[in-house]
Short mmCIF file of C-alpha atoms and ligand atoms in Angstrom, two decimals:
data_model
loop_
_atom_site.label_atom_id
_atom_site.label_comp_id
_atom_site.label_asym_id
_atom_site.label_seq_id
_atom_site.Cartn_x
_atom_site.Cartn_y
_atom_site.Cartn_z
CA MET A 1 0.00 0.00 0.00
CA LYS A 2 2.79 2.38 0.86
CA HIS A 3 4.80 2.05 -2.33
CA ALA A 4 2.42 0.82 -5.03
CA PHE A 5 -1.22 1.69 -4.28
CA PRO A 6 -3.31 2.21 -6.41
CA HIS A 7 -1.15 0.69 -9.11
CA ASP A 8 -1.19 -2.92 -10.26
CA GLU A 9 1.83 -4.59 -8.70
CA LEU A 10 4.62 -3.79 -6.29
CA LYS A 11 8.30 -3.49 -7.20
CA PRO A 12 9.69 -4.34 -3.78
CA LEU A 13 13.38 -3.68 -4.43
CA THR A 14 12.97 -0.13 -5.74
CA LYS A 15 9.86 0.44 -3.59
CA SER A 16 7.89 1.48 -6.62
CA PHE A 17 5.16 -0.01 -8.81
CA THR A 18 4.33 -1.45 -12.19
CA ASP A 19 1.03 -1.16 -14.05
CA SER A 20 1.20 -4.67 -15.33
CA LEU A 21 -2.38 -5.73 -16.12
CA SER A 22 -1.66 -5.78 -19.87
CA GLU A 23 1.61 -7.62 -19.29
CA LEU A 24 0.01 -10.65 -17.64
CA GLY A 25 0.48 -13.63 -19.94
CA ASN A 26 2.03 -11.26 -22.51
CA LEU A 27 5.50 -12.77 -22.76
CA LYS A 28 6.50 -10.66 -25.77
CA LEU A 29 5.03 -7.52 -24.18
CA GLN A 30 3.03 -6.65 -27.29
CA HIS A 31 0.38 -3.90 -27.62
CA LEU A 32 1.06 -2.33 -24.24
CA PRO A 33 -1.24 0.60 -23.39
CA ARG A 34 0.10 4.17 -23.45
CA ASN A 35 -2.05 6.03 -20.97
CA TYR A 36 -2.79 3.44 -18.36
CA ASN A 37 -2.33 4.10 -14.66
CA GLY A 38 -3.25 0.79 -13.16
CA SER A 39 -6.40 -0.88 -11.87
CA ALA A 40 -5.34 -1.55 -8.28
CA LEU A 41 -4.80 -5.19 -9.26
CA THR A 42 -2.97 -6.18 -6.08
CA LEU A 43 -5.62 -4.52 -3.92
CA ILE A 44 -8.40 -6.40 -5.72
CA GLU A 45 -6.45 -9.63 -5.36
CA SER A 46 -5.95 -8.98 -1.63
CA LEU A 47 -9.61 -8.41 -0.74
CA SER A 48 -10.44 -12.01 0.14
CA SER A 49 -7.11 -12.44 1.94
CA LEU A 50 -7.97 -9.47 4.16
CA VAL A 51 -11.27 -11.09 5.18
CA ILE A 52 -9.66 -14.48 5.79
CA MET A 53 -7.01 -12.84 7.96
CA GLY A 54 -9.73 -10.97 9.85
CA ASN A 55 -8.72 -7.44 8.79
CA ASN A 56 -12.21 -6.10 8.23
CA THR A 57 -11.19 -2.46 8.59
CA GLU A 58 -8.78 -2.59 5.65
CA PHE A 59 -11.28 -4.64 3.67
CA GLU A 60 -13.90 -1.93 4.14
CA ARG A 61 -11.44 0.80 3.20
CA ALA A 62 -10.49 -1.08 0.05
CA VAL A 63 -14.12 -1.71 -0.93
CA THR A 64 -14.91 1.98 -0.52
CA TRP A 65 -11.90 3.08 -2.55
CA LEU A 66 -12.59 0.65 -5.38
CA SER A 67 -16.28 1.58 -5.45
CA GLU A 68 -15.39 5.23 -5.93
CA ASN A 69 -12.37 4.99 -8.21
CA LEU A 70 -12.18 1.82 -10.27
CA THR A 71 -13.19 1.88 -13.92
CA PHE A 72 -12.73 -0.66 -16.71
CA ASN A 73 -13.42 1.80 -19.51
CA ILE A 74 -9.74 1.76 -20.35
CA ASP A 75 -7.80 1.34 -23.57
CA ALA A 76 -5.93 -1.73 -22.39
CA ARG A 77 -5.55 -5.09 -24.13
CA ILE A 78 -5.81 -7.71 -21.42
CA ASN A 79 -5.47 -11.47 -21.22
CA LEU A 80 -8.95 -12.90 -20.74
CA PHE A 81 -7.81 -15.77 -18.53
CA GLU A 82 -5.62 -13.64 -16.25
CA CYS A 83 -8.15 -10.85 -15.96
CA ASN A 84 -10.90 -13.37 -15.26
CA ILE A 85 -9.13 -15.25 -12.46
CA ARG A 86 -7.52 -12.22 -10.86
CA VAL A 87 -9.88 -9.28 -11.36
CA LEU A 88 -13.32 -10.77 -12.01
CA GLY A 89 -12.74 -13.56 -9.47
CA GLY A 90 -11.34 -11.11 -6.91
CA LEU A 91 -14.33 -8.78 -7.24
CA ILE A 92 -16.99 -11.49 -7.17
CA SER A 93 -15.50 -13.23 -4.16
CA ALA A 94 -15.13 -9.91 -2.31
CA HIS A 95 -18.73 -8.98 -3.18
CA ILE A 96 -19.96 -12.22 -1.64
CA LEU A 97 -17.79 -11.70 1.44
CA ALA A 98 -19.02 -8.12 1.75
CA THR A 99 -22.66 -9.18 1.67
CA ASP A 100 -22.19 -12.25 3.86
CA SER A 101 -23.74 -11.15 7.15
CA THR A 102 -21.47 -13.42 9.19
CA ASN A 103 -18.54 -11.22 8.23
CA ARG A 104 -20.31 -8.10 9.54
CA LEU A 105 -18.63 -5.92 6.98
CA VAL A 106 -19.29 -2.59 5.38
CA GLN A 107 -22.13 -1.77 7.75
CA GLY A 108 -24.87 -0.19 5.74
CA CYS A 109 -22.67 1.42 3.10
CA TYR A 110 -22.25 -1.51 0.73
CA LYS A 111 -24.61 -1.22 -2.21
CA ASN A 112 -23.29 -3.96 -4.51
CA GLN A 113 -20.60 -1.70 -5.97
CA LEU A 114 -18.16 -4.59 -6.43
CA LEU A 115 -20.80 -6.65 -8.20
CA ASN A 116 -21.55 -3.72 -10.51
CA LEU A 117 -17.85 -3.47 -11.32
CA ALA A 118 -17.70 -7.23 -11.93
CA GLU A 119 -20.70 -7.07 -14.23
CA ASP A 120 -19.18 -4.19 -16.17
CA LEU A 121 -15.98 -6.21 -16.57
CA GLY A 122 -17.86 -9.36 -17.55
CA ARG A 123 -19.68 -7.44 -20.30
CA ARG A 124 -16.32 -6.30 -21.67
CA PHE A 125 -15.20 -9.95 -21.85
CA LEU A 126 -18.11 -11.02 -24.07
CA PRO A 127 -16.74 -9.80 -27.46
CA ALA A 128 -13.86 -12.26 -27.01
CA PHE A 129 -16.31 -15.18 -27.35
CA ASP A 130 -17.61 -13.99 -30.70
CA THR A 131 -15.73 -16.60 -32.76
CA PRO A 132 -16.94 -19.32 -35.15
CA THR A 133 -16.18 -21.96 -32.51
CA GLY A 134 -17.29 -20.15 -29.37
CA LEU A 135 -13.74 -20.54 -28.05
CA PRO A 136 -12.68 -17.11 -26.80
CA TYR A 137 -9.74 -15.06 -28.02
CA ALA A 138 -6.97 -14.93 -25.45
CA TRP A 139 -6.86 -11.13 -25.70
CA VAL A 140 -9.49 -8.41 -25.63
CA ASN A 141 -9.26 -4.64 -25.32
CA LEU A 142 -11.43 -3.56 -22.40
CA LYS A 143 -12.61 -0.43 -24.22
CA TYR A 144 -12.68 -1.45 -27.88
CA GLY A 145 -13.19 -5.22 -27.91
CA VAL A 146 -11.09 -7.67 -29.93
CA MET A 147 -8.39 -6.03 -32.10
CA GLU A 148 -8.63 -6.55 -35.85
CA ASP A 149 -5.37 -8.44 -36.24
CA GLU A 150 -5.67 -10.30 -32.96
CA THR A 151 -3.90 -13.65 -32.67
CA PRO A 152 -6.31 -16.62 -32.77
CA GLU A 153 -3.94 -18.67 -30.62
CA THR A 154 -4.94 -19.46 -27.08
CA SER A 155 -4.28 -22.14 -24.48
CA THR A 156 -6.40 -24.90 -23.01
CA SER A 157 -6.42 -23.24 -19.60
CA GLY A 158 -7.07 -19.89 -21.30
CA CYS A 159 -10.44 -20.99 -22.65
CA GLY A 160 -11.22 -23.83 -20.24
CA SER A 161 -10.95 -22.05 -16.88
CA LEU A 162 -13.60 -19.37 -17.00
CA ILE A 163 -16.65 -21.22 -15.76
CA LEU A 164 -16.36 -20.57 -12.01
CA GLU A 165 -16.13 -16.79 -12.23
CA MET A 166 -18.47 -16.35 -15.20
CA GLY A 167 -20.93 -18.89 -13.81
CA ALA A 168 -20.94 -17.11 -10.45
CA LEU A 169 -21.43 -13.76 -12.21
CA SER A 170 -24.47 -15.09 -14.05
CA ARG A 171 -25.97 -16.48 -10.84
CA LEU A 172 -25.41 -13.17 -9.03
CA THR A 173 -26.77 -10.94 -11.81
CA SER A 174 -29.42 -13.29 -13.27
CA ASP A 175 -27.85 -12.59 -16.66
CA PRO A 176 -27.14 -16.02 -18.24
CA ARG A 177 -24.79 -14.69 -20.94
CA TYR A 178 -21.58 -15.09 -18.95
CA GLU A 179 -22.15 -18.67 -17.89
CA SER A 180 -23.42 -19.68 -21.35
CA ALA A 181 -20.36 -18.23 -23.07
CA ALA A 182 -17.96 -19.97 -20.69
CA LEU A 183 -19.88 -23.25 -20.87
CA ARG A 184 -20.06 -23.23 -24.67
CA ALA A 185 -16.29 -22.72 -24.81
CA LEU A 186 -15.71 -25.51 -22.31
CA ARG A 187 -17.90 -27.96 -24.20
CA LYS A 188 -16.20 -27.11 -27.49
CA LEU A 189 -12.80 -27.62 -25.90
CA TRP A 190 -13.87 -30.97 -24.48
CA SER A 191 -15.16 -32.04 -27.91
CA MET A 192 -11.62 -31.49 -29.23
CA ARG A 193 -10.14 -34.19 -26.94
CA SER A 194 -8.42 -37.17 -28.50
CA SER A 195 -9.69 -40.74 -28.33
CA LEU A 196 -7.44 -41.10 -25.26
CA ASN A 197 -9.34 -38.28 -23.53
CA LEU A 198 -6.25 -36.06 -23.73
CA LEU A 199 -6.08 -32.42 -24.82
CA GLY A 200 -3.24 -30.37 -26.26
CA THR A 201 -1.81 -27.14 -24.88
CA THR A 202 -2.52 -24.48 -27.55
CA LEU A 203 -5.21 -24.14 -30.19
CA ASP A 204 -6.70 -21.82 -32.79
CA VAL A 205 -10.01 -20.26 -31.70
CA THR A 206 -11.16 -19.55 -35.25
CA THR A 207 -10.65 -23.06 -36.64
CA GLY A 208 -10.88 -25.17 -33.49
CA GLU A 209 -7.64 -26.97 -34.49
CA TRP A 210 -4.86 -27.87 -32.10
CA ILE A 211 -1.53 -26.07 -32.49
CA GLU A 212 0.46 -27.87 -29.80
CA TYR A 213 -0.42 -31.53 -29.30
CA SER A 214 1.88 -32.14 -26.36
CA SER A 215 0.45 -31.37 -22.95
CA GLY A 216 0.72 -32.15 -19.27
CA ILE A 217 -0.74 -30.82 -16.04
CA GLY A 218 1.34 -27.64 -15.89
CA ALA A 219 1.49 -24.37 -17.80
CA GLY A 220 -1.26 -23.80 -20.36
CA VAL A 221 -3.47 -26.64 -19.11
CA ASP A 222 -3.45 -26.82 -15.28
CA SER A 223 -6.60 -24.93 -14.32
CA PHE A 224 -8.67 -26.60 -17.06
CA TYR A 225 -8.62 -29.80 -14.98
CA GLU A 226 -9.09 -27.82 -11.78
CA TYR A 227 -12.19 -26.04 -13.11
CA LEU A 228 -13.92 -29.21 -14.31
CA CYS A 229 -13.71 -30.59 -10.80
CA LYS A 230 -14.49 -27.35 -9.01
CA ALA A 231 -17.39 -26.53 -11.35
CA TYR A 232 -18.93 -29.83 -10.30
CA ILE A 233 -18.43 -28.96 -6.64
CA LEU A 234 -19.84 -25.43 -7.08
CA PHE A 235 -22.72 -26.07 -9.44
CA GLY A 236 -23.38 -29.80 -8.99
CA LYS A 237 -23.87 -30.56 -12.71
CA GLU A 238 -23.14 -34.24 -13.39
CA ASP A 239 -21.69 -33.26 -16.76
CA TYR A 240 -18.73 -31.53 -15.16
CA TRP A 241 -17.99 -34.60 -13.09
CA ARG A 242 -18.18 -36.90 -16.14
CA MET A 243 -15.73 -34.71 -18.04
CA PHE A 244 -13.42 -34.38 -15.06
CA HIS A 245 -13.48 -38.07 -14.28
CA SER A 246 -12.49 -39.09 -17.82
CA ALA A 247 -9.86 -36.35 -17.98
CA TYR A 248 -8.42 -37.28 -14.57
CA LEU A 249 -8.12 -40.96 -15.44
CA ALA A 250 -6.37 -40.06 -18.69
CA VAL A 251 -3.87 -37.86 -16.82
CA GLN A 252 -3.13 -40.61 -14.33
CA LYS A 253 -2.75 -43.12 -17.13
CA TYR A 254 -0.67 -41.19 -19.66
CA PHE A 255 1.20 -38.47 -17.75
CA ARG A 256 1.94 -40.07 -14.43
CA HIS A 257 5.22 -41.79 -13.81
CA GLY A 258 5.51 -42.74 -10.17
CA PRO A 259 5.04 -39.55 -8.21
CA TRP A 260 5.86 -37.31 -11.19
CA TYR A 261 3.98 -36.13 -14.21
CA HIS A 262 5.61 -35.83 -17.60
CA GLU A 263 4.03 -34.46 -20.77
CA ALA A 264 2.63 -36.60 -23.56
CA ASP A 265 1.27 -36.31 -27.08
CA MET A 266 -2.53 -36.18 -26.92
CA ARG A 267 -2.84 -38.37 -30.04
CA THR A 268 -0.61 -41.26 -29.01
CA GLY A 269 -0.18 -40.90 -25.24
CA LYS A 270 3.60 -41.19 -25.80
CA ALA A 271 5.79 -39.24 -23.38
CA THR A 272 7.26 -36.02 -24.81
CA TYR A 273 8.91 -33.88 -22.11
CA TRP A 274 10.15 -35.17 -18.75
CA GLN A 275 9.98 -32.02 -16.70
CA LEU A 276 8.76 -31.01 -13.31
CA THR A 277 7.34 -27.50 -13.42
CA SER A 278 6.40 -25.47 -10.39
CA LEU A 279 2.81 -24.95 -11.63
CA GLN A 280 2.26 -28.72 -11.46
CA ALA A 281 2.53 -28.53 -7.67
CA PHE A 282 -1.18 -27.59 -7.51
CA TRP A 283 -2.10 -31.14 -8.61
CA PRO A 284 -1.85 -32.82 -5.18
CA GLY A 285 -4.31 -30.20 -3.86
CA LEU A 286 -6.76 -31.11 -6.61
CA GLN A 287 -6.24 -34.80 -5.84
CA VAL A 288 -7.24 -34.14 -2.24
CA LEU A 289 -10.55 -32.74 -3.50
CA VAL A 290 -11.24 -35.99 -5.33
CA GLY A 291 -10.05 -38.11 -2.42
CA ASP A 292 -6.90 -39.48 -4.04
CA ILE A 293 -4.88 -38.76 -0.92
CA GLY A 294 -2.20 -41.42 -1.37
CA ALA A 295 -1.25 -40.17 -4.83
CA ALA A 296 -1.42 -36.55 -3.64
CA ASN A 297 0.85 -37.29 -0.75
CA SER A 298 3.53 -38.98 -2.86
CA SER A 299 3.67 -36.23 -5.50
CA HIS A 300 3.62 -33.48 -2.89
CA ARG A 301 6.65 -35.03 -1.23
CA GLU A 302 8.61 -34.86 -4.48
CA PHE A 303 7.76 -31.20 -5.00
CA PHE A 304 8.83 -30.47 -1.44
CA TYR A 305 12.05 -32.38 -2.02
CA VAL A 306 12.83 -30.06 -4.94
CA TRP A 307 11.90 -27.05 -2.78
CA LYS A 308 14.33 -28.21 -0.07
CA LYS A 309 17.05 -28.92 -2.60
CA PHE A 310 17.02 -25.35 -3.96
CA GLY A 311 15.50 -23.39 -1.07
CA VAL A 312 12.46 -22.52 -3.22
CA ILE A 313 10.91 -24.33 -6.16
CA PRO A 314 12.43 -23.57 -9.58
CA GLU A 315 10.10 -22.97 -12.51
CA ARG A 316 11.34 -26.02 -14.42
CA TYR A 317 13.39 -29.03 -13.42
CA LEU A 318 14.48 -31.63 -15.96
CA LEU A 319 13.52 -35.01 -14.53
CA ASP A 320 15.42 -37.02 -17.11
CA HIS A 321 18.69 -35.20 -16.40
CA GLN A 322 17.97 -34.42 -12.73
CA MET A 323 19.01 -30.81 -13.35
CA LEU A 324 17.59 -27.33 -13.62
CA HIS A 325 16.29 -26.02 -16.92
CA PRO A 326 19.05 -23.74 -18.30
CA THR A 327 16.87 -20.61 -18.45
CA GLU A 328 13.80 -21.23 -16.28
CA LYS A 329 15.58 -21.08 -12.95
CA TYR A 330 13.28 -18.51 -11.40
CA TYR A 331 10.75 -18.63 -8.57
CA PRO A 332 8.18 -15.84 -8.85
CA LEU A 333 6.70 -16.43 -5.34
CA ARG A 334 4.25 -18.98 -6.70
CA PRO A 335 1.63 -20.49 -4.36
CA GLU A 336 1.14 -24.03 -5.66
CA LEU A 337 3.23 -25.95 -3.12
CA ALA A 338 1.70 -24.02 -0.20
CA GLU A 339 -1.75 -24.63 -1.70
CA SER A 340 -1.27 -28.40 -1.86
CA THR A 341 0.25 -28.44 1.61
CA PHE A 342 -2.86 -26.69 2.95
CA TYR A 343 -5.19 -29.22 1.28
CA LEU A 344 -3.17 -32.21 2.44
CA TYR A 345 -3.11 -30.95 6.00
CA GLN A 346 -6.88 -30.42 5.94
CA ALA A 347 -7.34 -33.98 4.68
CA THR A 348 -4.87 -35.82 6.89
CA LYS A 349 -4.12 -33.57 9.88
CA ASP A 350 -0.63 -35.01 9.66
CA PRO A 351 1.66 -32.52 11.48
CA TRP A 352 4.31 -33.15 8.85
CA TYR A 353 2.45 -30.73 6.59
CA ILE A 354 2.72 -28.06 9.26
CA GLN A 355 6.46 -28.60 9.20
CA VAL A 356 6.41 -28.22 5.42
CA GLY A 357 4.50 -24.95 5.84
CA GLU A 358 7.04 -23.71 8.38
CA SER A 359 9.83 -24.56 6.00
CA ILE A 360 8.13 -22.65 3.16
CA VAL A 361 7.59 -19.61 5.40
CA ASN A 362 11.22 -19.73 6.56
CA SER A 363 12.51 -19.88 2.98
CA LEU A 364 10.29 -16.98 1.90
CA ASN A 365 11.55 -14.90 4.82
CA LEU A 366 15.15 -15.87 4.29
CA TYR A 367 15.44 -15.50 0.52
CA THR A 368 12.66 -13.20 -0.69
CA LYS A 369 11.80 -10.76 2.09
CA VAL A 370 13.18 -7.27 1.47
CA LYS A 371 12.41 -3.87 3.00
CA GLY A 372 9.79 -3.06 0.36
CA GLY A 373 7.94 -6.40 0.40
CA PHE A 374 8.72 -9.85 -1.05
CA ALA A 375 10.73 -10.15 -4.26
CA SER A 376 10.67 -12.90 -6.88
CA VAL A 377 13.78 -15.04 -7.22
CA ARG A 378 15.42 -14.65 -10.63
CA ASP A 379 17.83 -17.57 -10.28
CA VAL A 380 17.49 -20.25 -7.63
CA THR A 381 21.19 -21.15 -7.91
CA THR A 382 22.32 -17.66 -6.83
CA MET A 383 19.12 -16.46 -5.12
CA GLN A 384 19.46 -13.24 -7.08
CA LEU A 385 16.20 -11.31 -6.76
CA GLU A 386 13.95 -9.62 -9.27
CA ASP A 387 12.04 -6.37 -8.66
CA HIS A 388 8.52 -7.84 -8.79
CA GLN A 389 5.91 -9.01 -6.31
CA HIS A 390 3.16 -10.67 -8.35
CA SER A 391 -0.39 -10.06 -7.20
CA PHE A 392 -0.90 -13.80 -6.62
CA PHE A 393 1.59 -13.63 -3.75
CA LEU A 394 -1.00 -11.95 -1.52
CA ALA A 395 -4.01 -13.62 -3.19
CA GLU A 396 -2.68 -17.15 -2.90
CA THR A 397 0.75 -17.80 -1.40
CA CYS A 398 0.13 -15.85 1.80
CA LYS A 399 -3.51 -16.93 1.99
CA TYR A 400 -2.81 -20.68 1.79
CA LEU A 401 0.06 -20.42 4.27
CA TYR A 402 -2.18 -18.48 6.65
CA LEU A 403 -5.00 -21.03 6.29
CA LEU A 404 -2.57 -23.86 6.95
CA PHE A 405 -1.85 -22.46 10.41
CA ASP A 406 -5.22 -20.84 11.12
CA ASP A 407 -8.26 -22.21 9.33
CA SER A 408 -10.86 -20.55 11.56
CA PHE A 409 -12.29 -18.79 8.49
CA LEU A 410 -13.41 -22.17 7.18
CA VAL A 411 -15.24 -23.37 10.28
CA ASP A 412 -18.94 -23.90 9.58
CA ARG A 413 -18.53 -22.49 6.10
CA ASN A 414 -18.43 -24.33 2.81
CA TYR A 415 -16.21 -22.64 0.25
CA ILE A 416 -14.18 -23.66 -2.73
CA PHE A 417 -11.20 -21.63 -3.86
CA THR A 418 -10.82 -20.47 -7.44
CA THR A 419 -7.51 -21.09 -9.19
CA GLU A 420 -6.43 -17.66 -7.91
CA GLY A 421 -7.36 -18.54 -4.31
CA HIS A 422 -10.56 -16.50 -4.17
CA PRO A 423 -13.24 -18.25 -2.07
CA LEU A 424 -16.72 -18.89 -3.51
CA PRO A 425 -19.48 -20.34 -1.31
CA ILE A 426 -21.20 -23.59 -2.25
CA LEU A 427 -24.84 -22.55 -2.13
CA SER A 428 -27.83 -24.82 -2.51
CA SER A 429 -29.47 -22.13 -4.68
CA TRP A 430 -26.60 -22.41 -7.22
CA HIS A 431 -26.39 -26.16 -7.01
CA GLU A 432 -28.26 -28.79 -8.97
CA ARG A 433 -28.03 -31.42 -6.28
CA LEU A 434 -27.87 -29.84 -2.84
CA PRO A 435 -31.10 -29.75 -0.84
CA GLU A 436 -32.52 -26.34 0.11
CA ALA A 437 -31.35 -26.59 3.72
CA TYR A 438 -27.81 -27.69 3.14
CA ILE A 439 -25.60 -28.15 6.17
CA PRO A 440 -21.93 -28.24 5.27
CA THR A 441 -20.27 -31.47 6.24
CA ASN A 442 -16.94 -31.10 4.54
CA TRP A 443 -15.19 -29.70 7.57
CA THR A 444 -12.34 -31.99 8.51
CA TYR A 445 -11.88 -32.58 12.21
CA ALA A 446 -9.12 -34.71 13.59
CA LYS A 447 -10.70 -38.00 14.54
CA SER A 448 -9.19 -38.01 18.02
CA GLU A 449 -6.91 -35.98 20.25
CA GLN A 450 -4.32 -38.64 19.80
CA GLN A 451 -4.41 -38.26 16.05
CA THR A 452 -3.51 -34.58 16.15
CA ARG A 453 -0.65 -35.14 18.55
CA ARG A 454 0.78 -38.22 16.86
CA ALA A 455 4.28 -37.66 15.54
CA SER A 456 4.37 -37.78 11.80
CA ALA A 457 5.88 -40.82 10.16
CA MET A 458 7.06 -38.61 7.37
CA SER A 459 8.85 -36.25 9.70
CA ARG A 460 10.68 -39.20 11.20
CA GLN A 461 11.21 -40.63 7.73
CA VAL A 462 10.24 -44.11 8.84
CA CYS A 463 7.08 -46.09 8.40
CA PRO A 464 4.57 -45.61 11.19
CA ALA A 465 4.04 -48.62 13.41
CA ILE A 466 0.43 -49.08 12.43
CA ALA A 467 -0.47 -52.71 12.01
CA LEU A 468 -2.81 -53.00 9.06
CA ARG A 469 -3.39 -56.71 8.91
CA SER A 470 -1.44 -59.93 9.17
CA GLY A 471 -1.21 -62.19 6.18
CA TYR A 472 1.08 -64.93 4.92
CA GLY A 473 2.75 -64.94 8.32
CA VAL A 474 4.01 -61.39 7.76
CA GLN A 475 2.64 -58.48 9.66
CA GLN A 476 2.01 -55.54 7.38
CA VAL A 477 2.41 -51.92 8.35
CA GLU A 478 1.49 -48.79 6.50
CA SER A 479 4.57 -47.21 5.00
CA ALA A 480 5.34 -43.52 4.88
CA CYS A 481 3.92 -43.61 1.37
CA HIS A 482 0.67 -45.06 2.73
CA ILE A 483 1.22 -48.44 1.12
CA PRO A 484 1.27 -51.86 2.80
CA ASP A 485 4.80 -52.80 3.69
CA SER A 486 6.50 -55.48 5.71
CA ARG A 487 9.27 -53.30 7.11
CA ALA A 488 8.67 -50.52 9.59
CA ASP A 489 11.77 -48.59 8.52
CA HIS A 490 11.50 -49.05 4.80
CA ARG A 491 13.15 -46.39 2.71
CA CYS A 492 14.44 -47.27 -0.69
CA PHE A 493 17.32 -45.84 -2.61
CA SER A 494 16.91 -47.54 -5.95
CA ASP A 495 14.15 -49.05 -8.07
CA GLU A 496 15.65 -52.51 -7.45
CA GLU A 497 15.25 -52.15 -3.71
CA CYS A 498 11.62 -51.23 -4.14
CA GLY A 499 11.04 -54.22 -6.35
CA ILE A 500 7.66 -55.85 -6.73
CA ASP A 501 4.93 -55.80 -4.13
CA SER A 502 4.21 -59.48 -3.65
CA SER A 503 0.78 -58.95 -2.16
CA THR A 504 -0.50 -57.09 -5.21
CA CYS A 505 2.11 -57.91 -7.88
CA ARG A 506 2.42 -54.28 -8.71
CA ARG A 507 5.68 -52.57 -9.52
CA ARG A 508 7.23 -50.21 -7.06
CA SER A 509 9.73 -47.54 -7.93
CA CYS A 510 12.01 -45.38 -5.93
CA SER A 511 11.28 -41.67 -5.81
CA MET A 512 13.74 -38.81 -5.99
CA ALA A 513 13.20 -38.20 -2.30
CA GLY A 514 14.06 -41.81 -1.48
CA TYR A 515 10.59 -43.16 -0.86
CA CYS A 516 9.21 -46.35 -2.18
CA GLY A 517 6.10 -45.83 -4.25
CA LEU A 518 3.56 -48.24 -5.62
CA TRP A 519 2.47 -47.29 -9.07
CA ILE A 520 -0.18 -48.58 -11.36
CA GLN A 521 1.56 -49.61 -14.55
C1 DMJ B 1 -1.97 -18.12 -10.51
O1 DMJ B 1 -2.23 -16.96 -11.19
C2 DMJ B 1 -3.06 -19.12 -10.71
O2 DMJ B 1 -2.93 -20.10 -9.74
C3 DMJ B 1 -3.03 -19.74 -12.08
O3 DMJ B 1 -3.98 -20.76 -12.26
C4 DMJ B 1 -1.67 -20.28 -12.44
N1 DMJ B 1 -0.67 -19.93 -11.50
C5 DMJ B 1 -0.62 -18.63 -10.98
C6 DMJ B 1 0.36 -18.54 -9.84
O4 DMJ B 1 1.44 -19.37 -9.96
#
């Protein structure tokens, strides 16, 4: 607030600001606006974090300022996906939090100003969907609509992760256009899947043809999967679940190798790139939502291993060479590992995840905290910093770490988080399946006092002494990877040591972090 308000993002090293809305997703920095003075992006992104952290006074101040000063009638070409998840999602979530009586906010003075702003923004998105396929352009000028020579290239996540925000906007305004546009795009995208139920990474919105056939669960695709699952949770339409289920099984079948995920060609399912990217670290969190805790746990551990190895998580790590990508050595304060840690702790209450959270907080303080804020890491081998604090740092990274240690905001409430960490309530009135008087039951309590206090097997790096069952004269215990094992201290250091699980005849392999995993071939 001191150095950058009301501009878009903070430059923490020089204690200044950058008006970066048009730069989001714009790697070549094309068509940047001339007379643009920012849209208070970081403030919008921080609204829900302020409520979660209990700072109602600042929330009210921010709502008042935005109500009086924010306008979207600006000559700025913006990325539809980025503007949707950050600005539209931030405003809608904050509107709901402002009107939610349990928050006791904005006493008397809130007259739906944030919703009006969201609706104005949503209307400015609509020209992007005016294509022969219904797939939206990646870029739209907020004042003038789609530019004449606009690129028809977009990404799978770019046109497949709009449904939460635009669906919520339609429900709040009773204007079906937003949800219909996002749903039409999503259905078209899904119709472009291969016979293996895989999608590519980039496509042409005018022809509906794929440009890049290789894809994975990271950049360009990630939130597409996330939104299929979360749209089912938020709106309860069986269709979303059917799509998600098929897509999820295809990911686990074609991309997964032990605890890691490589990329593959959507037409053949053959592996293409063997890389771990920091965006992939959201996947264990999504797996928690579908109840695949064992798989979530094993992948999460590998991401944390990479975090520990470098101090933070590098953007890209070459799994086949066990080395950093030569140019993508940066860490822009991304939230994904903290996000998954939060979900896994909620699901398991295993104190090991608290230790992971502490370790993340310590690294952020040690390497990225500067006088003006928190700075991105340009190179994880030197820890050289970059003068940029992305708006998702406050929207997501800080929020998920806060919720890991203090989840009181979630008690007796039933929210899902958008891909940008903005909470949306699961309401029976928005939901096809929930009964009118819905009582949330998804709150995860520790089953017993003993459970919360129990020392974590993972922190001790041995298998917990939990007897599962006795068979073939051998007592089985649950290993640190949550698989049946005969040895209480089992930790493998090579694939050979992991061998074959004789009880199930399934192959085990040794992970980078030295754990024995059981993988479906
Ligand atoms: C966020 O803007 C969102 O989580 C998005 O889906 C992809 N990742 C960035 C932060 O890393």
